[in-house]
Short mmCIF file of C-alpha atoms in Angstrom, two decimals:
data_model
loop_
_atom_site.label_atom_id
_atom_site.label_comp_id
_atom_site.label_asym_id
_atom_site.label_seq_id
_atom_site.Cartn_x
_atom_site.Cartn_y
_atom_site.Cartn_z
CA MET A 502 0.00 0.00 0.00
CA TYR A 503 2.19 2.76 -1.36
CA MET A 504 0.81 5.53 -3.52
CA THR A 505 3.32 5.22 -6.39
CA GLN A 506 2.26 1.60 -7.03
CA CYS A 507 -0.64 2.81 -9.17
CA LEU A 508 1.79 4.68 -11.41
CA GLN A 509 3.99 1.60 -11.71
CA ARG A 510 0.94 -0.46 -12.67
CA THR A 511 -0.11 1.96 -15.39
CA LEU A 512 3.46 2.16 -16.73
CA GLN A 513 3.45 -1.61 -17.04
CA GLN A 514 0.00 -2.05 -18.54
CA THR A 515 -1.00 1.11 -20.47
CA PRO A 516 2.11 3.32 -20.77
CA ASP A 517 0.89 5.07 -23.93
CA HIS A 518 -2.43 6.12 -22.40
CA LEU A 519 -2.77 9.90 -22.10
CA ALA A 520 -1.81 10.97 -18.58
CA THR A 521 -2.09 14.77 -18.42
CA ILE A 522 -3.48 17.67 -20.41
CA PHE A 523 -2.51 21.19 -19.38
CA GLY A 524 -3.07 23.92 -21.92
CA SER A 525 -1.22 22.85 -25.06
CA ARG A 526 0.92 20.28 -23.18
CA ARG A 527 -0.04 16.63 -23.37
CA GLN A 528 1.92 13.64 -22.16
CA THR A 529 1.46 9.90 -21.95
CA TYR A 530 2.01 7.90 -18.80
CA ARG A 531 5.35 6.75 -20.26
CA GLN A 532 6.48 10.37 -20.54
CA PHE A 533 4.99 11.31 -17.18
CA GLY A 534 6.66 8.35 -15.43
CA GLU A 535 10.05 9.23 -16.93
CA ARG A 536 9.78 12.80 -15.65
CA VAL A 537 8.67 11.61 -12.20
CA ALA A 538 11.67 9.28 -11.89
CA ARG A 539 14.02 12.06 -13.01
CA LEU A 540 12.46 14.59 -10.63
CA ALA A 541 12.87 12.10 -7.76
CA ALA A 542 16.56 11.75 -8.64
CA ALA A 543 17.01 15.53 -8.77
CA LEU A 544 15.36 16.01 -5.37
CA GLN A 545 17.54 13.29 -3.85
CA ALA A 546 20.64 14.99 -5.30
CA LEU A 547 19.53 18.24 -3.65
CA GLY A 548 19.43 16.53 -0.27
CA MET A 549 15.94 15.01 0.04
CA ALA A 550 16.38 11.97 2.29
CA PRO A 551 13.63 9.44 3.09
CA GLY A 552 10.92 11.19 5.09
CA ASP A 553 12.10 14.73 4.30
CA ARG A 554 9.42 17.31 3.54
CA VAL A 555 9.11 19.07 0.17
CA SER A 556 6.59 21.86 -0.48
CA MET A 557 4.96 23.34 -3.56
CA PHE A 558 3.45 26.82 -3.74
CA ALA A 559 1.63 26.89 -7.06
CA LEU A 560 -1.64 26.74 -8.93
CA ASN A 561 -2.81 23.52 -10.56
CA SER A 562 -0.70 22.24 -13.44
CA ASP A 563 0.78 19.05 -14.84
CA ARG A 564 3.95 19.89 -12.90
CA TYR A 565 1.97 19.80 -9.66
CA LEU A 566 1.07 16.17 -10.34
CA GLU A 567 4.74 15.48 -11.14
CA TYR A 568 5.65 17.02 -7.78
CA ILE A 569 3.21 14.75 -5.94
CA MET A 570 4.44 11.55 -7.54
CA GLY A 571 8.08 12.66 -7.79
CA VAL A 572 8.43 13.37 -4.08
CA TRP A 573 6.91 9.99 -3.19
CA TRP A 574 8.98 8.18 -5.84
CA GLY A 575 12.08 9.63 -4.22
CA GLY A 576 10.98 8.70 -0.69
CA GLY A 577 9.98 12.16 0.50
CA VAL A 578 6.90 13.66 2.17
CA LEU A 579 4.56 16.22 0.63
CA ASN A 580 3.82 19.52 2.36
CA PRO A 581 1.54 21.37 -0.10
CA VAL A 582 1.23 25.14 0.47
CA ASN A 583 -2.17 26.77 0.68
CA SER A 584 -1.89 29.47 -1.99
CA ARG A 585 -4.37 31.72 -0.21
CA TRP A 586 -2.29 32.03 2.93
CA SER A 587 -0.23 35.04 3.91
CA VAL A 588 3.56 34.84 3.94
CA PRO A 589 3.71 34.45 7.78
CA GLU A 590 1.27 31.51 7.63
CA ILE A 591 3.29 29.85 4.88
CA VAL A 592 6.55 30.40 6.73
CA TYR A 593 5.05 28.87 9.86
CA SER A 594 4.01 25.71 7.99
CA LEU A 595 7.47 25.35 6.44
CA ASP A 596 9.32 25.96 9.70
CA ASP A 597 7.00 23.76 11.75
CA CYS A 598 7.95 20.59 9.87
CA SER A 599 11.44 21.67 8.71
CA THR A 600 10.73 21.80 4.99
CA GLY A 601 14.00 22.09 3.06
CA ILE A 602 12.81 22.41 -0.56
CA LEU A 603 10.09 24.69 -1.96
CA LEU A 604 8.80 24.57 -5.53
CA VAL A 605 7.07 27.71 -6.82
CA ASP A 606 5.40 28.73 -10.08
CA GLU A 607 5.18 32.07 -11.89
CA HIS A 608 2.14 33.14 -9.89
CA PHE A 609 3.99 33.12 -6.57
CA ALA A 610 7.68 33.47 -7.46
CA ALA A 611 7.68 37.09 -6.26
CA LEU A 612 6.70 35.96 -2.77
CA ALA A 613 9.25 33.16 -2.60
CA VAL A 614 12.22 35.36 -1.75
CA GLY A 615 10.39 36.85 1.23
CA ILE A 616 9.43 33.37 2.37
CA ARG A 617 13.00 32.15 2.10
CA ASN A 618 14.34 35.19 3.98
CA SER A 619 11.76 34.83 6.76
CA ALA A 620 12.02 31.07 7.29
CA ARG A 621 14.04 29.69 10.17
CA GLN A 622 15.52 27.14 7.77
CA ALA A 623 15.74 28.87 4.38
CA PRO A 624 14.32 26.42 1.83
CA LEU A 625 15.99 25.73 -1.49
CA LEU A 626 13.83 27.28 -4.22
CA ILE A 627 12.91 25.47 -7.45
CA TYR A 628 11.08 27.39 -10.16
CA ALA A 629 8.36 25.16 -11.64
CA GLY A 630 6.57 27.86 -13.61
CA GLU A 631 6.51 29.10 -17.18
CA GLY A 632 9.16 31.36 -18.69
CA GLU A 633 12.62 32.31 -17.51
CA VAL A 634 13.95 31.01 -14.19
CA PRO A 635 14.30 33.86 -11.66
CA THR A 636 17.71 34.66 -10.21
CA GLY A 637 18.51 32.61 -7.12
CA MET A 638 16.27 29.67 -8.07
CA LEU A 639 16.89 26.34 -9.70
CA GLY A 640 14.94 25.43 -12.84
CA PHE A 641 12.46 22.55 -12.65
CA GLU A 642 12.88 21.62 -16.31
CA GLN A 643 16.68 21.78 -16.19
CA LEU A 644 16.78 19.57 -13.09
CA ILE A 645 14.64 16.95 -14.82
CA ALA A 646 16.64 17.14 -18.05
CA GLU A 647 19.98 16.66 -16.29
CA ALA A 648 18.96 13.89 -13.84
CA ALA A 649 19.10 10.17 -14.52
CA PRO A 650 15.90 8.35 -13.46
CA VAL A 651 15.98 6.41 -10.19
CA GLU A 652 14.02 3.41 -8.96
CA ASP A 653 10.90 3.96 -6.85
CA ALA A 654 11.82 4.22 -3.16
CA GLY A 655 8.74 2.13 -2.37
CA ARG A 656 7.81 3.85 0.87
CA GLY A 657 4.32 2.87 1.95
CA GLY A 658 2.09 1.52 4.70
CA ASP A 659 2.44 3.62 7.85
CA ASP A 660 5.27 5.69 6.34
CA LEU A 661 4.38 9.37 6.34
CA ALA A 662 3.14 10.48 2.90
CA CYS A 663 1.87 13.99 3.43
CA ILE A 664 1.56 16.78 5.97
CA MET A 665 -1.43 18.97 5.17
CA TYR A 666 -1.80 22.09 7.26
CA THR A 667 -5.34 22.95 8.25
CA GLY A 668 -6.66 26.46 7.88
CA GLY A 669 -5.67 27.76 11.27
CA THR A 670 -9.12 29.09 12.22
CA THR A 671 -7.94 29.25 15.84
CA GLY A 672 -4.30 29.82 16.66
CA PHE A 673 -1.59 28.42 14.40
CA PRO A 674 -2.35 25.87 11.67
CA LYS A 675 -2.01 22.19 12.51
CA GLY A 676 -0.07 19.78 10.32
CA VAL A 677 -2.25 16.74 9.64
CA MET A 678 -0.02 13.69 9.19
CA GLN A 679 -1.31 11.31 6.53
CA SER A 680 0.34 7.97 5.84
CA HIS A 681 0.35 6.06 2.55
CA LEU A 682 -2.07 3.61 4.17
CA ASN A 683 -4.36 6.48 5.22
CA LEU A 684 -4.54 7.81 1.67
CA TRP A 685 -4.91 4.36 0.12
CA SER A 686 -7.70 3.47 2.57
CA ALA A 687 -9.53 6.69 1.75
CA CYS A 688 -9.35 6.24 -2.03
CA MET A 689 -10.16 2.55 -2.47
CA PRO A 690 -13.63 2.54 -0.80
CA ARG A 691 -14.56 5.59 -2.84
CA MET A 692 -13.65 3.66 -6.00
CA VAL A 693 -15.95 0.83 -4.89
CA ASP A 694 -18.88 3.21 -4.40
CA MET A 695 -18.13 5.31 -7.49
CA PRO A 696 -15.80 3.58 -9.97
CA PRO A 697 -14.05 6.15 -12.18
CA VAL A 698 -15.46 6.45 -15.69
CA ARG A 699 -13.57 4.01 -17.92
CA GLY A 700 -11.56 5.99 -20.44
CA GLY A 701 -12.63 9.11 -18.57
CA ARG A 702 -11.07 12.53 -18.37
CA LEU A 703 -11.12 14.18 -14.96
CA LEU A 704 -10.97 17.98 -14.82
CA HIS A 705 -8.99 19.31 -11.85
CA VAL A 706 -10.49 22.62 -10.77
CA ALA A 707 -10.30 22.20 -6.99
CA PRO A 708 -6.79 23.17 -5.82
CA LEU A 709 -4.37 20.26 -5.54
CA PHE A 710 -2.98 21.68 -2.30
CA HIS A 711 -6.33 20.85 -0.71
CA VAL A 712 -7.03 17.32 0.47
CA ALA A 713 -10.18 16.98 -1.66
CA GLY A 714 -8.39 17.93 -4.86
CA MET A 715 -5.41 15.73 -4.14
CA ALA A 716 -7.50 12.72 -3.12
CA ARG A 717 -9.50 12.94 -6.34
CA ALA A 718 -6.23 13.07 -8.29
CA LEU A 719 -5.05 9.93 -6.50
CA ILE A 720 -8.23 8.08 -7.47
CA GLN A 721 -7.59 9.01 -11.09
CA PHE A 722 -4.03 7.70 -10.78
CA LEU A 723 -5.34 4.47 -9.27
CA ALA A 724 -7.65 4.12 -12.26
CA GLY A 725 -4.83 4.93 -14.69
CA GLU A 726 -6.98 7.51 -16.46
CA THR A 727 -6.42 11.03 -17.82
CA HIS A 728 -5.98 14.23 -15.79
CA VAL A 729 -6.99 17.58 -17.31
CA LEU A 730 -5.86 20.61 -15.33
CA VAL A 731 -6.71 24.30 -15.17
CA PRO A 732 -4.79 26.73 -12.93
CA SER A 733 -7.89 28.11 -11.25
CA PHE A 734 -11.62 28.55 -11.65
CA ASP A 735 -13.01 30.69 -14.44
CA ALA A 736 -16.60 30.02 -15.47
CA GLU A 737 -16.30 30.63 -19.19
CA GLY A 738 -12.91 28.92 -19.40
CA LEU A 739 -14.35 25.90 -17.62
CA LEU A 740 -17.31 25.60 -19.96
CA HIS A 741 -14.95 25.84 -22.91
CA ILE A 742 -12.56 23.16 -21.69
CA ILE A 743 -15.37 20.73 -20.79
CA GLU A 744 -16.58 20.97 -24.38
CA ARG A 745 -13.14 20.97 -26.04
CA GLU A 746 -11.55 18.14 -24.05
CA ARG A 747 -14.75 16.07 -23.63
CA ILE A 748 -14.47 16.07 -19.84
CA THR A 749 -16.33 13.22 -18.13
CA GLU A 750 -15.92 14.04 -14.43
CA THR A 751 -15.07 16.93 -12.16
CA LEU A 752 -15.21 18.06 -8.53
CA LEU A 753 -16.65 21.50 -7.81
CA VAL A 754 -17.85 23.45 -4.80
CA PRO A 755 -21.34 25.02 -4.91
CA THR A 756 -20.00 28.54 -5.51
CA MET A 757 -18.37 27.32 -8.73
CA ILE A 758 -21.50 25.49 -9.86
CA LEU A 759 -23.63 28.57 -9.25
CA ALA A 760 -21.21 30.70 -11.27
CA LEU A 761 -21.44 28.23 -14.17
CA LEU A 762 -25.23 28.19 -14.05
CA ALA A 763 -25.32 31.99 -14.01
CA HIS A 764 -23.05 32.33 -17.04
CA PRO A 765 -25.03 33.73 -19.98
CA ASP A 766 -23.46 31.26 -22.44
CA PHE A 767 -24.03 28.13 -20.33
CA ASP A 768 -26.57 26.64 -22.74
CA ARG A 769 -24.44 27.35 -25.81
CA TYR A 770 -21.76 24.87 -24.80
CA ASP A 771 -21.93 21.15 -25.49
CA LEU A 772 -21.56 19.63 -22.01
CA GLY A 773 -22.89 16.21 -22.96
CA SER A 774 -19.59 14.47 -22.21
CA LEU A 775 -19.85 15.40 -18.52
CA VAL A 776 -21.47 12.38 -16.92
CA ARG A 777 -20.54 12.85 -13.26
CA LEU A 778 -20.07 15.78 -10.90
CA THR A 779 -19.08 15.58 -7.25
CA TYR A 780 -19.79 18.59 -5.06
CA GLY A 781 -18.83 19.29 -1.48
CA ALA A 782 -18.12 21.98 1.11
CA SER A 783 -21.79 22.97 1.56
CA PRO A 784 -24.75 21.02 2.94
CA SER A 785 -27.21 23.74 1.84
CA ALA A 786 -27.33 23.19 -1.90
CA GLY A 787 -30.94 22.16 -2.51
CA GLU A 788 -31.92 24.82 -5.03
CA MET A 789 -28.56 24.54 -6.78
CA VAL A 790 -29.11 20.81 -7.32
CA GLU A 791 -32.55 21.48 -8.78
CA GLN A 792 -31.18 24.09 -11.18
CA LEU A 793 -28.25 21.91 -12.24
CA LEU A 794 -30.33 18.82 -12.98
CA ALA A 795 -32.91 20.90 -14.82
CA ARG A 796 -30.14 22.06 -17.17
CA LEU A 797 -28.17 18.78 -17.31
CA PRO A 798 -30.66 16.01 -16.50
CA HIS A 799 -28.24 13.25 -17.54
CA LEU A 800 -25.68 14.23 -14.88
CA GLU A 801 -24.81 11.90 -12.02
CA LEU A 802 -24.41 13.96 -8.84
CA SER A 803 -22.74 12.91 -5.62
CA HIS A 804 -22.07 14.87 -2.45
CA SER A 805 -19.29 14.06 0.00
CA TYR A 806 -18.58 14.98 3.60
CA GLY A 807 -15.11 14.76 4.99
CA LEU A 808 -12.20 16.54 6.61
CA THR A 809 -8.45 16.67 6.24
CA GLU A 810 -7.99 14.38 9.23
CA ALA A 811 -9.96 11.64 7.41
CA CYS A 812 -8.04 12.00 4.10
CA PRO A 813 -10.82 13.25 3.48
CA VAL A 814 -14.04 11.31 2.83
CA VAL A 815 -16.20 10.12 5.72
CA SER A 816 -19.50 9.68 3.87
CA SER A 817 -20.96 10.07 0.40
CA ASN A 818 -24.44 10.70 -0.91
CA LEU A 819 -24.43 8.87 -4.23
CA PRO A 820 -26.28 9.55 -7.50
CA TRP A 821 -29.32 7.42 -6.71
CA ASN A 822 -30.04 9.77 -3.81
CA HIS A 823 -30.32 12.70 -6.24
CA THR A 824 -33.33 11.33 -8.11
CA PRO A 825 -36.55 13.39 -8.12
CA GLU A 826 -38.03 11.08 -5.46
CA ALA A 827 -34.99 11.37 -3.21
CA ARG A 828 -34.90 15.13 -3.60
CA GLN A 829 -38.56 15.40 -2.71
CA SER A 830 -38.13 13.20 0.36
CA GLY A 831 -35.23 15.32 1.61
CA LEU A 832 -32.70 12.49 1.33
CA SER A 833 -30.61 14.52 -1.10
CA ARG A 834 -29.88 16.96 1.75
CA SER A 835 -28.03 14.22 3.57
CA VAL A 836 -24.25 13.87 3.23
CA GLY A 837 -24.76 10.14 2.79
CA ARG A 838 -23.61 7.12 4.74
CA GLY A 839 -20.20 6.09 6.00
CA GLY A 840 -17.99 4.50 3.39
CA LEU A 841 -16.48 1.02 3.42
CA GLY A 842 -13.99 0.64 6.23
CA VAL A 843 -15.20 3.81 7.96
CA ASN A 844 -17.12 3.52 11.24
CA VAL A 845 -19.27 6.53 12.07
CA LYS A 846 -21.14 7.32 15.29
CA ILE A 847 -23.04 10.29 16.71
CA VAL A 848 -22.19 10.85 20.37
CA ASP A 849 -23.03 13.13 23.27
CA PRO A 850 -20.42 15.26 25.13
CA HIS A 851 -19.43 12.16 27.17
CA GLY A 852 -18.73 10.05 24.09
CA ARG A 853 -21.91 7.96 24.42
CA GLU A 854 -23.79 7.11 21.24
CA VAL A 855 -27.10 8.97 21.00
CA PRO A 856 -30.41 7.64 19.62
CA ARG A 857 -31.10 7.98 15.91
CA GLY A 858 -32.43 11.42 15.03
CA THR A 859 -30.65 13.06 17.97
CA VAL A 860 -28.06 15.73 17.30
CA GLY A 861 -24.54 15.05 18.58
CA GLU A 862 -20.93 15.06 17.46
CA ILE A 863 -19.71 12.95 14.55
CA ILE A 864 -16.85 10.64 15.49
CA VAL A 865 -15.06 8.44 12.98
CA ARG A 866 -12.77 5.41 13.09
CA GLY A 867 -10.96 3.64 10.27
CA PRO A 868 -7.64 3.13 8.45
CA ASN A 869 -8.12 6.47 6.67
CA ILE A 870 -7.84 8.47 9.89
CA MET A 871 -4.68 10.57 10.26
CA LEU A 872 -1.64 9.56 12.26
CA GLY A 873 -2.00 12.76 14.29
CA TYR A 874 -0.93 16.41 14.23
CA TRP A 875 2.73 17.09 13.55
CA ASN A 876 4.55 18.00 16.76
CA LYS A 877 1.29 18.63 18.65
CA PRO A 878 0.73 15.71 21.02
CA GLU A 879 -1.84 17.51 23.19
CA GLU A 880 -4.02 18.51 20.25
CA THR A 881 -3.64 15.01 18.82
CA ALA A 882 -4.85 13.54 22.12
CA ARG A 883 -7.91 15.81 22.09
CA ALA A 884 -8.83 14.85 18.54
CA LEU A 885 -8.02 11.11 18.70
CA ARG A 886 -9.62 9.36 21.66
CA ASP A 887 -9.83 5.59 22.07
CA GLY A 888 -9.18 5.16 18.36
CA TRP A 889 -11.92 7.59 17.31
CA LEU A 890 -11.51 10.95 15.58
CA TYR A 891 -13.73 13.60 17.17
CA THR A 892 -14.66 15.86 14.26
CA GLY A 893 -16.33 18.77 16.05
CA ASP A 894 -19.18 18.56 13.51
CA GLY A 895 -22.75 18.37 14.74
CA ALA A 896 -25.15 16.01 12.98
CA TYR A 897 -27.85 13.42 13.41
CA MET A 898 -28.20 9.99 11.82
CA ASP A 899 -31.48 8.58 10.57
CA GLU A 900 -32.66 4.97 10.88
CA GLN A 901 -30.94 4.01 7.61
CA GLY A 902 -27.59 5.42 8.66
CA TYR A 903 -27.76 8.62 6.62
CA LEU A 904 -25.95 11.61 8.12
CA PHE A 905 -27.45 15.08 8.22
CA ILE A 906 -24.99 17.83 9.14
CA VAL A 907 -26.41 20.57 11.32
CA ASP A 908 -23.38 22.67 12.27
CA ARG A 909 -19.90 22.92 13.61
CA LEU A 910 -20.58 22.44 17.31
CA LYS A 911 -18.73 25.64 18.16
CA ASP A 912 -20.97 27.53 15.69
CA MET A 913 -24.24 26.48 17.27
CA ILE A 914 -26.42 29.47 18.12
CA VAL A 915 -28.13 29.58 21.52
CA SER A 916 -31.07 31.95 21.25
CA GLY A 917 -33.42 32.35 24.19
CA GLY A 918 -32.20 29.06 25.62
CA GLU A 919 -32.94 27.16 22.38
CA ASN A 920 -30.25 25.56 20.24
CA VAL A 921 -30.28 26.72 16.62
CA TYR A 922 -28.11 24.91 14.07
CA SER A 923 -27.10 27.26 11.29
CA ALA A 924 -27.03 24.56 8.58
CA GLU A 925 -30.73 23.89 9.14
CA VAL A 926 -31.58 27.55 8.57
CA GLU A 927 -29.19 27.76 5.61
CA ASN A 928 -30.86 24.75 4.01
CA VAL A 929 -34.22 26.48 4.17
CA LEU A 930 -32.88 29.76 2.78
CA ALA A 931 -31.11 27.91 -0.03
CA GLY A 932 -34.45 26.48 -1.10
CA HIS A 933 -35.77 29.91 -2.07
CA PRO A 934 -35.39 30.40 -5.84
CA ALA A 935 -34.00 33.92 -5.40
CA VAL A 936 -31.17 32.83 -3.07
CA ALA A 937 -27.79 31.83 -4.52
CA MET A 938 -25.93 31.43 -1.21
CA ALA A 939 -26.67 31.93 2.47
CA ALA A 940 -24.69 31.90 5.68
CA VAL A 941 -26.18 32.01 9.17
CA ILE A 942 -24.35 33.15 12.31
CA GLY A 943 -25.24 34.21 15.83
CA ILE A 944 -24.91 37.85 16.84
CA PRO A 945 -25.18 39.29 20.38
CA HIS A 946 -28.68 40.21 21.55
CA GLU A 947 -29.69 41.78 24.87
CA GLN A 948 -32.90 39.78 25.28
CA TRP A 949 -32.06 36.36 23.75
CA GLY A 950 -28.32 36.22 24.30
CA GLU A 951 -27.80 35.52 20.61
CA ALA A 952 -29.95 36.27 17.61
CA VAL A 953 -30.01 34.39 14.32
CA HIS A 954 -28.50 36.55 11.57
CA ALA A 955 -28.42 35.59 7.89
CA VAL A 956 -26.15 36.89 5.16
CA VAL A 957 -27.61 36.24 1.71
CA VAL A 958 -26.36 36.48 -1.88
CA ARG A 959 -29.22 36.80 -4.38
CA GLN A 960 -29.38 34.91 -7.66
CA PRO A 961 -28.33 37.15 -10.59
CA GLY A 962 -31.24 39.37 -11.54
CA ALA A 963 -33.44 38.08 -8.71
CA GLU A 964 -35.36 40.32 -6.33
CA VAL A 965 -36.22 39.35 -2.76
CA ASP A 966 -36.33 41.37 0.45
CA GLU A 967 -35.85 40.58 4.12
CA ALA A 968 -39.54 40.33 4.93
CA GLU A 969 -40.21 37.83 2.15
CA LEU A 970 -37.32 35.58 3.21
CA ARG A 971 -38.32 35.65 6.87
CA GLN A 972 -41.88 34.69 5.95
CA TYR A 973 -40.55 31.92 3.71
CA CYS A 974 -38.49 30.50 6.59
CA ARG A 975 -41.53 30.43 8.89
CA GLU A 976 -43.18 27.95 6.51
CA PHE A 977 -40.46 25.37 7.19
CA ILE A 978 -38.89 25.92 10.62
CA ALA A 979 -39.87 27.12 14.08
CA GLY A 980 -40.08 30.84 14.68
CA TYR A 981 -37.10 30.94 17.06
CA LYS A 982 -34.91 29.44 14.30
CA CYS A 983 -35.89 32.03 11.70
CA PRO A 984 -33.44 34.87 11.06
CA LYS A 985 -34.12 37.91 13.20
CA SER A 986 -32.10 39.95 10.73
CA ILE A 987 -31.00 39.47 7.14
CA GLU A 988 -28.43 41.39 5.14
CA PHE A 989 -27.70 41.11 1.42
CA ARG A 990 -24.23 41.03 -0.09
CA ASP A 991 -22.75 40.50 -3.52
CA THR A 992 -20.32 37.84 -2.32
CA LEU A 993 -19.41 35.79 0.76
CA PRO A 994 -15.87 35.25 2.04
CA LEU A 995 -14.67 31.79 1.03
CA SER A 996 -11.78 29.52 1.95
CA ALA A 997 -9.57 27.89 -0.67
CA ALA A 998 -11.87 24.86 -0.46
CA GLY A 999 -14.95 26.97 -1.17
CA LYS A 1000 -16.27 26.93 2.40
CA ILE A 1001 -17.86 30.08 3.77
CA LEU A 1002 -15.58 31.74 6.30
CA LYS A 1003 -17.99 32.59 9.09
CA ARG A 1004 -15.21 34.04 11.22
CA GLU A 1005 -14.75 36.72 8.54
CA LEU A 1006 -18.49 37.44 8.58
CA ARG A 1007 -18.39 37.90 12.33
CA LYS A 1008 -15.45 40.29 12.07
CA SER A 1009 -17.35 42.48 9.62
CA LEU A 1010 -20.39 42.94 11.87
#
């Protein structure tokens, strides 16, 4: 169970199959494998020993996939850099796990010198972008051209594969340690539930530095199929590449899907090749699903719930739960059931399992669960208890084992002594045809302690006011759960993974 085995298998069986498409560059698995083996040799020559960390600060590209496989082929450990972080956050992540080599592309080369000068251990810089290599950096292409390929180091099992730093919503970011076995155990059950499309082309839009993007790339490697990459999300560019490259699958967050649906040329593009779309990062996507399937009724939709510590998938709501009947019953609002090999329970504050339909904390156990947090034994002990990962996510489970997320436990609103789960209110708001996105938070209130406050983004061209939305909510949920105040904005602050940053909303109030 080592993550480069899938590349070895494809090189043996289908070496001339198309591996990557990035802009005008196309390469077969034979070409890709040769570059990976040469990159591994170059990194070893630069001092990468088994278990050493190597980072990449870049947008999606074919070179990013070469970095992932090249580091593992050479025996190293990935430490992908969140491209939306500030320089101090990046420096912290590099210093925390003693990263000695940093690859950068043209989008972030200007920041690399400041990072190197600020880091406790100045990393060696490799330029993996387009155009001329900046002064003081080594060239990615030259390193590959001058290196002789090496054999796969074959690190696997419980060997550390990746350190992914979480967003640092409180205090400093935490480095989630993922082993080869963790990643393997996360990908294989997903392939059982949703086998990749045979001969398919997967479009990478989600950033590869994020666990969801990387895990989906690993599944495509396991299948030996084709990766198509774009640097970042652009609605028109995405529609164009789906048509041009006959894309079969992709992973998007709801904000991206809504932007596609709102594009005036959406219906002019031939999107018939797209047979499957996975969405995540938002449980309140009911109206979006209706709009999407009205425009592309042939599409297979699936929704996943997970977290970095689970590498990442805990549960999936599969295409058959997006049928008209399932959507009408409310089952499509679930995040699905636990995957193969993943045990899921809902527990009270004492760790005792609660009855079905009762809200509690999701805890998870399985071979996909992280090794722990790098250099943080106390935080590891709080998160991993008796073999279970305590997620901090509030949910309930129905009689069939389907999970329904209600909130991050720390985000629960207590209004007049009643518990209000923001996801429940957001789900209702998202069902209004004029609402594109909604976020619900608690704000201080003299009488109730906290009041339910909603921040709403309207659908393009739609008109709806506060009174109409409040009345709409009263049709579906109790009065104390309905927003006491609603504000309208053009956009909501989002993380790199497309999740709404509620801490930023609170700061702005």
